[in-house]
Amino acid sequence: MSDADRDARHARLAALDRAHVWHPFTQMQTWLEPAVGDEPLIIDHAMGSWLFDTQGRKYLDGVSSLWVNVHGHRKMEIDSAIKLQLSNVAHTTLLGLASPPSIELAAELVQRAPRFPGQPTLTRVFYSDSGSTSVEIALKIAFQHWRQRGKTKKRKFVALSDAYHGDTLGSVSVGGVDLFHEIFRPLLFDVLRIPTPHAYRWPTGEKHCLEAAALAAEALIAGRHEEIAALIVEPLVQGAAGMITHPAGYLKRLAEICRAHDVLLICDEVATGFGRTGTLFACEQEQVVPDLMCLAKGITGGYLPLAATLATEEIHQSFLGPFESKKTFFHGHTYTGNPLACAAAVANLKIFDEEQTLVHANAMAARLAEGLASVAQLPHVGEIRQRGLMIGIELVRERATKEEYGYDERMGHRVCLAARKREVMLRPLGNVVVLMPPLAIQPQEVDLLVEAVRESIAEVTGRSEIR
Ligand SMILES: *Cc1c(COP(=O)(O)O)cnc(C)c1O
């Protein structure tokens, strides 16, 4: 394609995008009246950790195309698995029928799920198509489970104050990010809240955080367990809240409290799953097996929309009965367990074995940590939080007081725009610069990422220095 053809194609697509596409989590007025350097950037294709736009520019995919990519783009084994499945069939339903890829994947997921002696075992896989639906399903299963066990008073959910579990109404109900969720409050069911163990901003200081947060959870659950169906938590890291990393031991404490009081534990591993935090699932790091586990994002290696809610055999048993008992779980999405997506997911898991993906990811995480030490020295970096390849760099106006930048200053966004000039694609969470590269990122790419982030933060925060 000539340069002129390429530019004409880009201009046409950009105009059509502005005319017709409503982008998620995007102020469309800003999108439609772009500032310089903020015009629609249209990704045309990708390879490995690199994205290529319609104007011939390339960018390192620093957030794994919104936290989903694992082994890089155009991974040969996943491409092939999808093509092979496509030569059989693209879609058949799981409502009353089975399919080879959904069967193979369920067995693989169960085999790889966290498993520790003395705890229940996850044996059942319920498919859907997004993280939000995987959470919605976990909530509905937990609720129906207790009803069918005759404990109809157990119908409330406990969630953390800054939780993010998706954008459907059930998952928004358990969510606690006011910016996203507040406006919908009148539509939502009430949820019992426990504090987010956010050490950096814990009111009585970092060292009290774990104990105080665990005690608050225990007090609530011990007092009201008869009305509580389940507690839902993002294990180890609360992603959308700003990559808030929990103190070690917190998840284990929550699990013990839940077990002691007959409250189900739902771990939302949508962001943390598939090697993100250094182990295949984050729960493993605290030897915790949840009663329900939500998976999505990385499940297909970042290829296709697929999600799964894993349940223990005990929970599954609650739904068994004669046909006329109506104990059926009456829930299902049209594309539930899509064969192309399941085939991609099976291939994704196989690569974890063949390429020792976790070993590589942990080496890259260590290299990133080393590089980020210099970023932590920058005057407006408040804290860098990291678990594996899940990283948040919190920018603050003033380090000593931890004073935040204002919403309208868009500091995170400005750093991301500055990084684009350095061939790195990022997307922030408010004042938190997020780094979530593909697990397959290469050493030189890690170095490029760190360098671009350091320069971008220095450039943007330097200019905004208050005198
Ligand atoms: C992204 C995310 C979700 C929602 O997943 P979608 O596929 O966007 O619906 C739920 N929980 C967590 C922890 C997430 O990070």
Coordinates of C-alpha atoms and ligand atoms in Angstrom, one line a residue:
M1 CA 0.0 0.0 0.0
S2 CA 1.4 3.4 -0.9
D3 CA 1.7 6.1 1.8
A4 CA -1.2 8.0 0.2
D5 CA -3.5 5.0 0.1
R6 CA -2.5 4.2 3.7
D7 CA -3.3 7.8 4.9
A8 CA -6.6 7.8 2.9
R9 CA -7.6 4.5 4.6
H10 CA -6.7 5.8 8.0
A11 CA -8.7 9.1 7.4
R12 CA -11.7 7.1 6.2
L13 CA -11.7 4.8 9.2
A14 CA -11.1 7.6 11.7
A15 CA -14.0 9.5 10.3
L16 CA -16.3 6.4 10.5
D17 CA -15.1 5.7 14.0
R18 CA -16.0 9.2 15.1
A19 CA -19.3 8.9 13.4
H20 CA -20.4 5.5 14.7
V21 CA -18.4 3.8 17.4
W22 CA -19.2 4.5 21.1
H23 CA -16.0 3.6 23.0
P24 CA -16.1 1.9 26.4
F25 CA -15.0 3.9 29.5
T26 CA -14.4 6.9 27.2
Q27 CA -15.6 10.4 27.4
M28 CA -16.9 10.6 23.8
Q29 CA -16.8 14.4 23.6
T30 CA -13.1 14.3 24.3
W31 CA -12.7 11.5 21.8
L32 CA -14.6 13.5 19.1
E33 CA -12.7 16.7 19.7
P34 CA -9.2 15.4 20.1
A35 CA -6.3 17.3 21.5
V36 CA -3.2 17.0 19.4
G37 CA -1.7 13.6 19.8
D38 CA -5.0 12.2 21.0
E39 CA -6.7 11.3 17.7
P40 CA -8.2 7.9 17.1
L41 CA -5.3 5.5 17.0
I42 CA -6.4 2.5 15.0
I43 CA -4.6 -0.8 15.6
D44 CA -4.4 -2.7 12.4
H45 CA -2.4 -5.8 13.3
A46 CA 0.0 -7.1 15.9
M47 CA 2.9 -9.5 16.4
G48 CA 4.4 -10.8 19.6
S49 CA 4.3 -7.9 22.1
W50 CA 3.9 -5.3 19.3
L51 CA 0.9 -3.4 18.0
F52 CA 0.9 -1.8 14.5
D53 CA -1.4 1.1 13.6
T54 CA -3.0 2.1 10.4
Q55 CA -0.4 4.9 9.9
G56 CA 2.5 2.5 10.0
R57 CA 3.6 3.2 13.6
K58 CA 4.4 0.5 16.1
Y59 CA 3.9 0.3 19.9
L60 CA 4.9 -2.1 22.6
D61 CA 1.7 -3.5 24.1
G62 CA 2.4 -2.5 27.7
V63 CA -1.0 -3.5 29.1
S64 CA -1.6 -6.7 27.1
S65 CA -4.5 -5.2 25.1
L66 CA -6.4 -4.5 28.4
W67 CA -4.8 -7.2 30.5
V68 CA -5.6 -10.2 28.4
N69 CA -2.7 -11.2 26.2
V70 CA -0.4 -13.9 27.5
H71 CA 2.0 -15.4 25.0
G72 CA 2.0 -12.4 22.6
H73 CA -0.1 -11.7 19.5
R74 CA -0.2 -14.1 16.5
K75 CA 1.1 -16.9 18.7
M76 CA 1.4 -19.7 16.2
E77 CA 0.0 -22.5 18.3
I78 CA -3.2 -20.5 19.3
D79 CA -3.7 -19.3 15.7
S80 CA -3.5 -22.9 14.5
A81 CA -5.8 -24.3 17.2
I82 CA -8.5 -21.8 16.2
K83 CA -8.0 -22.5 12.5
L84 CA -8.2 -26.3 13.2
Q85 CA -11.4 -25.8 15.2
L86 CA -12.8 -23.6 12.5
S87 CA -12.4 -26.4 10.0
N88 CA -14.8 -28.4 12.2
V89 CA -17.3 -25.8 13.4
A90 CA -17.3 -22.2 14.7
H91 CA -20.1 -22.5 17.2
T92 CA -22.5 -25.0 18.6
T93 CA -24.5 -24.6 21.9
L94 CA -23.8 -26.0 25.3
L95 CA -27.5 -25.8 26.2
G96 CA -28.3 -29.5 25.9
L97 CA -25.3 -30.4 23.8
A98 CA -21.6 -30.9 24.4
S99 CA -18.6 -30.0 22.3
P100 CA -15.0 -31.4 22.3
P101 CA -13.2 -28.1 23.1
S102 CA -15.4 -27.2 26.0
I103 CA -14.9 -30.7 27.5
E104 CA -11.1 -30.7 27.0
L105 CA -10.9 -27.2 28.5
A106 CA -13.0 -28.0 31.6
A107 CA -10.8 -31.0 32.4
E108 CA -7.7 -28.9 32.0
L109 CA -9.0 -26.1 34.2
V110 CA -10.0 -28.5 36.9
Q111 CA -6.7 -30.2 36.8
R112 CA -4.8 -26.9 37.1
A113 CA -7.1 -25.3 39.6
P114 CA -5.6 -24.6 43.1
R115 CA -5.7 -27.7 45.2
F116 CA -4.7 -28.0 48.8
P117 CA -5.3 -30.8 51.4
G118 CA -8.1 -30.2 53.8
Q119 CA -9.9 -27.7 51.5
P120 CA -12.7 -28.3 49.0
T121 CA -11.9 -29.2 45.4
L122 CA -13.0 -27.2 42.3
T123 CA -14.5 -29.8 40.0
R124 CA -17.1 -28.0 37.9
V125 CA -16.8 -25.5 35.1
F126 CA -19.6 -23.2 34.1
Y127 CA -18.8 -21.2 30.9
S128 CA -19.7 -17.7 29.9
D129 CA -18.2 -14.9 27.8
S130 CA -16.8 -12.1 30.0
G131 CA -15.3 -11.5 33.4
S132 CA -18.5 -9.7 34.4
T133 CA -20.7 -12.7 33.5
S134 CA -18.3 -15.1 35.3
V135 CA -18.9 -13.0 38.5
E136 CA -22.6 -12.6 37.9
I137 CA -22.8 -16.4 37.7
A138 CA -20.7 -16.9 40.9
L139 CA -23.1 -14.6 42.7
K140 CA -26.2 -16.4 41.4
I141 CA -24.8 -19.8 42.1
A142 CA -23.9 -18.8 45.7
F143 CA -27.4 -17.4 46.3
Q144 CA -29.2 -20.4 44.8
H145 CA -26.9 -22.8 46.6
W146 CA -28.0 -21.6 50.0
R147 CA -31.7 -21.5 49.0
Q148 CA -31.5 -25.1 47.9
R149 CA -29.8 -26.0 51.2
G150 CA -32.7 -24.5 53.1
K151 CA -30.6 -21.5 54.4
T152 CA -32.8 -18.9 52.7
K153 CA -31.5 -16.1 55.1
K154 CA -28.1 -16.4 53.6
R155 CA -28.5 -14.0 50.7
K156 CA -26.1 -11.1 51.3
F157 CA -22.7 -10.6 49.8
V158 CA -19.6 -9.1 51.3
A159 CA -17.2 -7.2 49.1
L160 CA -14.2 -5.0 49.6
S161 CA -14.6 -1.2 49.5
D162 CA -12.7 -0.6 46.3
A163 CA -13.6 -3.8 44.5
Y164 CA -14.1 -4.1 40.8
H165 CA -15.8 -7.2 39.5
G166 CA -17.2 -6.0 36.1
D167 CA -19.9 -3.9 34.6
T168 CA -23.2 -5.9 34.6
L169 CA -25.6 -4.9 37.4
G170 CA -24.8 -7.8 39.7
S171 CA -21.0 -7.3 39.4
V172 CA -21.5 -3.6 39.7
S173 CA -23.4 -4.2 42.9
V174 CA -20.4 -5.9 44.5
G175 CA -18.1 -3.3 42.9
G176 CA -17.0 -0.3 45.0
V177 CA -15.2 2.1 42.6
D178 CA -17.3 5.1 43.1
L179 CA -16.3 6.8 39.8
F180 CA -17.7 3.9 37.8
H181 CA -20.4 2.6 40.1
E182 CA -21.9 5.4 42.1
I183 CA -24.4 6.6 39.5
F184 CA -26.0 3.1 39.3
R185 CA -26.5 2.7 43.1
P186 CA -30.3 3.1 42.9
L187 CA -30.4 0.0 40.7
L188 CA -28.2 -2.2 42.8
F189 CA -28.6 -4.7 45.6
D190 CA -27.1 -3.8 49.0
V191 CA -23.7 -5.3 49.8
L192 CA -21.8 -5.5 53.1
R193 CA -18.4 -3.8 52.9
I194 CA -15.1 -4.6 54.4
P195 CA -12.1 -2.2 54.1
T196 CA -9.6 -2.6 51.3
P197 CA -6.2 -3.5 52.9
H198 CA -4.4 -0.7 51.1
A199 CA -1.2 -0.3 53.1
Y200 CA 0.1 2.8 51.3
R201 CA -3.1 4.7 52.4
W202 CA -4.1 2.9 55.5
P203 CA -5.1 5.6 58.0
T204 CA -3.2 4.3 61.0
G205 CA -0.1 3.4 59.0
E206 CA 1.2 0.6 56.9
K207 CA 2.1 -1.9 59.6
H208 CA -1.4 -2.0 61.0
C209 CA -3.1 -2.6 57.7
L210 CA -3.2 -6.4 57.6
E211 CA -4.3 -6.9 61.1
A212 CA -6.9 -4.1 61.2
A213 CA -8.4 -5.1 57.8
A214 CA -8.6 -8.8 58.8
L215 CA -10.2 -7.9 62.1
A216 CA -12.8 -5.7 60.4
A217 CA -13.6 -8.6 58.0
E218 CA -13.9 -11.0 60.9
A219 CA -16.1 -8.7 63.0
L220 CA -18.5 -8.3 60.2
I221 CA -18.7 -11.9 59.1
A222 CA -18.7 -13.4 62.7
G223 CA -21.6 -11.0 63.5
R224 CA -23.8 -11.5 60.4
H225 CA -22.8 -14.9 58.9
E226 CA -26.3 -16.1 59.1
E227 CA -27.3 -13.6 56.4
I228 CA -24.2 -13.9 54.3
A229 CA -24.1 -16.1 51.3
A230 CA -20.5 -15.3 50.1
L231 CA -17.6 -13.0 50.2
I232 CA -16.1 -11.9 46.9
V233 CA -12.5 -10.7 46.6
E234 CA -9.9 -10.1 43.9
P235 CA -7.0 -12.2 45.3
L236 CA -3.7 -10.5 46.0
V237 CA -4.3 -7.5 43.8
Q238 CA -7.3 -5.2 43.3
G239 CA -6.8 -4.3 39.7
A240 CA -9.2 -1.6 38.5
A241 CA -9.0 0.2 41.9
G242 CA -5.4 1.1 41.0
M243 CA -3.4 -2.1 41.3
I244 CA -3.8 -2.2 45.1
T245 CA -1.6 -5.1 46.4
H246 CA -2.8 -6.7 49.6
P247 CA -0.4 -7.5 52.5
A248 CA 0.8 -11.1 52.5
G249 CA -1.5 -13.3 54.5
Y250 CA -4.7 -11.3 53.9
L251 CA -6.3 -13.7 51.5
K252 CA -5.6 -16.7 53.8
R253 CA -7.1 -14.8 56.7
L254 CA -10.2 -14.1 54.7
A255 CA -10.5 -17.8 53.6
E256 CA -10.2 -18.9 57.2
I257 CA -12.8 -16.5 58.4
C258 CA -15.2 -17.6 55.6
R259 CA -14.7 -21.3 56.4
A260 CA -15.2 -20.8 60.1
H261 CA -18.5 -19.1 59.5
D262 CA -19.9 -21.1 56.7
V263 CA -19.6 -18.3 54.2
L264 CA -18.6 -19.1 50.6
L265 CA -15.5 -17.6 49.2
I266 CA -15.5 -16.3 45.7
C267 CA -12.2 -15.5 44.2
D268 CA -12.4 -13.2 41.2
E269 CA -9.2 -14.2 39.3
V270 CA -10.4 -12.5 36.1
A271 CA -7.3 -10.2 36.2
T272 CA -4.9 -12.2 38.3
G273 CA -5.4 -15.6 36.7
F274 CA -3.2 -17.3 34.1
G275 CA 0.2 -16.4 35.4
R276 CA -0.3 -12.6 35.9
T277 CA 0.9 -12.6 39.5
G278 CA 3.6 -15.3 39.1
T279 CA 1.6 -18.4 39.7
L280 CA -1.1 -19.8 37.4
F281 CA -3.7 -18.5 39.9
A282 CA -3.1 -15.9 42.6
C283 CA -4.9 -17.9 45.3
E284 CA -2.1 -20.5 45.1
Q285 CA 0.3 -18.1 46.8
E286 CA -1.7 -18.2 50.0
Q287 CA -2.7 -21.9 49.7
V288 CA -6.3 -21.0 49.3
V289 CA -9.0 -22.9 47.4
P290 CA -12.1 -20.8 46.9
D291 CA -15.5 -22.3 46.7
L292 CA -16.1 -20.4 43.4
M293 CA -13.4 -19.0 41.1
C294 CA -14.0 -16.6 38.3
L295 CA -11.8 -16.7 35.2
A296 CA -11.8 -14.6 32.0
K297 CA -9.2 -12.2 30.5
G298 CA -6.1 -14.4 30.0
I299 CA -8.1 -17.6 29.6
T300 CA -7.8 -17.7 25.8
G301 CA -4.3 -16.1 25.8
G302 CA -6.1 -12.9 25.0
Y303 CA -7.7 -14.1 21.8
L304 CA -11.4 -14.5 22.2
P305 CA -14.1 -13.6 24.7
L306 CA -14.5 -16.6 27.1
A307 CA -15.0 -16.9 30.8
A308 CA -15.5 -19.7 33.3
T309 CA -16.8 -19.9 36.8
L310 CA -15.3 -22.9 38.7
A311 CA -17.3 -24.5 41.5
T312 CA -16.7 -27.1 44.1
E313 CA -18.5 -30.4 43.9
E314 CA -20.3 -29.6 47.1
I315 CA -21.9 -26.5 45.5
H316 CA -22.7 -28.5 42.3
Q317 CA -24.5 -31.0 44.5
S318 CA -26.9 -28.4 45.7
F319 CA -28.3 -28.1 42.2
L320 CA -29.0 -31.8 41.8
G321 CA -32.5 -33.2 42.0
P322 CA -35.3 -34.7 40.0
F323 CA -36.2 -32.8 36.8
E324 CA -39.4 -31.5 38.5
S325 CA -37.4 -30.2 41.6
K326 CA -36.5 -27.2 39.5
K327 CA -33.1 -27.0 41.2
T328 CA -31.6 -26.4 37.8
F329 CA -29.3 -23.4 37.4
F330 CA -31.4 -21.4 34.9
H331 CA -28.6 -19.3 33.5
G332 CA -26.7 -19.5 30.2
H333 CA -25.5 -17.2 27.4
T334 CA -26.1 -17.9 23.8
Y335 CA -22.3 -18.2 23.1
T336 CA -21.6 -20.1 26.3
G337 CA -18.5 -22.3 25.8
N338 CA -17.9 -21.2 22.3
P339 CA -15.8 -23.9 20.6
L340 CA -13.3 -21.5 18.9
A341 CA -12.7 -19.8 22.2
C342 CA -12.3 -23.0 24.1
A343 CA -9.9 -24.4 21.5
A344 CA -7.8 -21.2 21.9
A345 CA -7.9 -21.6 25.7
V346 CA -6.7 -25.3 25.5
A347 CA -3.8 -24.2 23.3
N348 CA -3.1 -21.3 25.7
L349 CA -2.7 -23.7 28.7
K350 CA -0.6 -26.1 26.7
I351 CA 1.9 -23.4 25.9
F352 CA 2.3 -22.7 29.7
D353 CA 3.7 -26.3 29.9
E354 CA 5.7 -26.4 26.7
E355 CA 7.4 -23.0 27.1
Q356 CA 7.6 -22.8 30.9
T357 CA 5.7 -19.5 30.7
L358 CA 5.6 -19.0 34.4
V359 CA 9.4 -19.3 34.7
H360 CA 9.9 -16.8 32.0
A361 CA 7.2 -14.4 33.4
N362 CA 8.9 -14.5 36.8
A363 CA 12.3 -13.7 35.3
M364 CA 10.7 -10.8 33.4
A365 CA 8.9 -9.6 36.5
A366 CA 12.3 -9.5 38.4
R367 CA 13.9 -7.6 35.5
L368 CA 11.0 -5.1 35.6
A369 CA 11.3 -4.7 39.4
E370 CA 15.0 -4.0 39.0
G371 CA 14.4 -1.4 36.3
L372 CA 11.5 0.2 38.2
A373 CA 13.8 0.9 41.2
S374 CA 15.0 4.0 39.3
V375 CA 11.4 5.0 38.5
A376 CA 10.6 4.9 42.2
Q377 CA 13.1 7.6 42.8
L378 CA 11.2 10.1 40.7
P379 CA 9.9 12.9 42.8
H380 CA 6.2 12.4 41.9
V381 CA 6.1 8.6 42.2
G382 CA 4.3 7.8 45.4
E383 CA 4.5 4.1 45.3
I384 CA 5.2 1.2 42.9
R385 CA 3.1 -1.8 43.5
Q386 CA 3.9 -5.1 41.8
R387 CA 2.9 -8.7 41.9
G388 CA 4.5 -10.6 39.0
L389 CA 3.6 -8.8 35.8
M390 CA 0.8 -6.8 37.4
I391 CA 2.2 -3.3 38.2
G392 CA 0.8 0.0 39.3
I393 CA 2.9 3.2 39.6
E394 CA 1.0 5.7 41.7
L395 CA 1.7 9.3 40.8
V396 CA 1.2 11.9 43.6
R397 CA 1.4 15.7 43.7
E398 CA 3.5 15.5 46.9
R399 CA 5.3 12.5 48.1
A400 CA 5.5 13.5 51.8
T401 CA 1.8 14.0 52.2
K402 CA 0.7 11.5 49.5
E403 CA -1.5 14.2 48.1
E404 CA -3.3 13.1 44.9
Y405 CA -3.4 14.9 41.6
G406 CA -6.9 16.1 40.7
Y407 CA -9.2 14.0 38.4
D408 CA -9.1 16.7 35.7
E409 CA -5.3 16.9 35.6
R410 CA -5.4 13.5 33.9
M411 CA -1.8 12.8 35.0
G412 CA -2.0 9.0 34.2
H413 CA -3.4 9.7 30.8
R414 CA -0.8 12.3 30.0
V415 CA 2.0 9.9 31.0
C416 CA 0.4 7.3 28.6
L417 CA 0.4 9.9 25.8
A418 CA 4.0 10.7 26.5
A419 CA 4.8 6.9 26.4
R420 CA 3.1 6.6 22.9
K421 CA 5.7 9.0 21.6
R422 CA 8.3 6.5 22.8
E423 CA 6.5 3.5 21.1
V424 CA 4.9 2.2 24.2
M425 CA 1.1 1.7 24.5
L426 CA -0.3 2.1 28.0
R427 CA -3.7 2.8 29.6
P428 CA -3.8 4.3 33.1
L429 CA -6.2 4.0 36.0
G430 CA -6.6 7.6 37.2
N431 CA -3.2 8.6 38.7
V432 CA -1.9 5.1 38.5
V433 CA 0.2 4.1 35.5
V434 CA -0.5 0.4 34.8
L435 CA 2.1 -1.9 33.4
M436 CA 0.8 -5.4 32.4
P437 CA 2.9 -6.6 29.5
P438 CA 2.3 -10.0 27.9
L439 CA 3.9 -12.8 30.0
A440 CA 6.0 -13.5 26.9
I441 CA 7.6 -10.1 26.9
Q442 CA 11.3 -10.2 26.0
P443 CA 14.2 -8.8 28.1
Q444 CA 15.0 -5.9 25.7
E445 CA 11.3 -5.1 25.6
V446 CA 11.2 -4.9 29.4
D447 CA 14.1 -2.5 29.3
L448 CA 12.4 -0.4 26.6
L449 CA 9.2 -0.3 28.6
V450 CA 10.9 0.8 31.8
E451 CA 12.9 3.5 30.0
A452 CA 9.8 4.9 28.2
V453 CA 7.9 4.9 31.5
R454 CA 10.7 6.6 33.4
E455 CA 11.1 9.3 30.7
S456 CA 7.4 9.8 30.3
I457 CA 6.7 10.3 34.0
A458 CA 9.7 12.6 34.3
E459 CA 8.5 14.7 31.3
V460 CA 4.9 15.0 32.4
T461 CA 5.3 15.5 36.2
G462 CA 8.3 17.8 35.6
R463 CA 6.1 20.1 33.5
S464 CA 3.4 20.1 36.1
E465 CA 5.8 21.0 39.0
I466 CA 4.1 23.3 41.4
R467 CA 6.2 26.2 42.5
Ligands
LIG1 C1 -11.8 -7.0 34.0 C2 -12.3 -7.6 35.2 C3 -13.6 -8.0 35.3 C4 -14.6 -7.9 34.2 O1 -14.3 -8.6 33.1 P1 -15.0 -8.2 31.6 O2 -14.5 -9.3 30.7 O3 -14.5 -6.9 31.3 O4 -16.4 -8.2 31.8 C5 -14.0 -8.6 36.5 N1 -13.2 -8.7 37.5 C6 -12.0 -8.3 37.5 C7 -11.1 -8.5 38.7 C8 -11.5 -7.7 36.3 O5 -10.2 -7.2 36.3

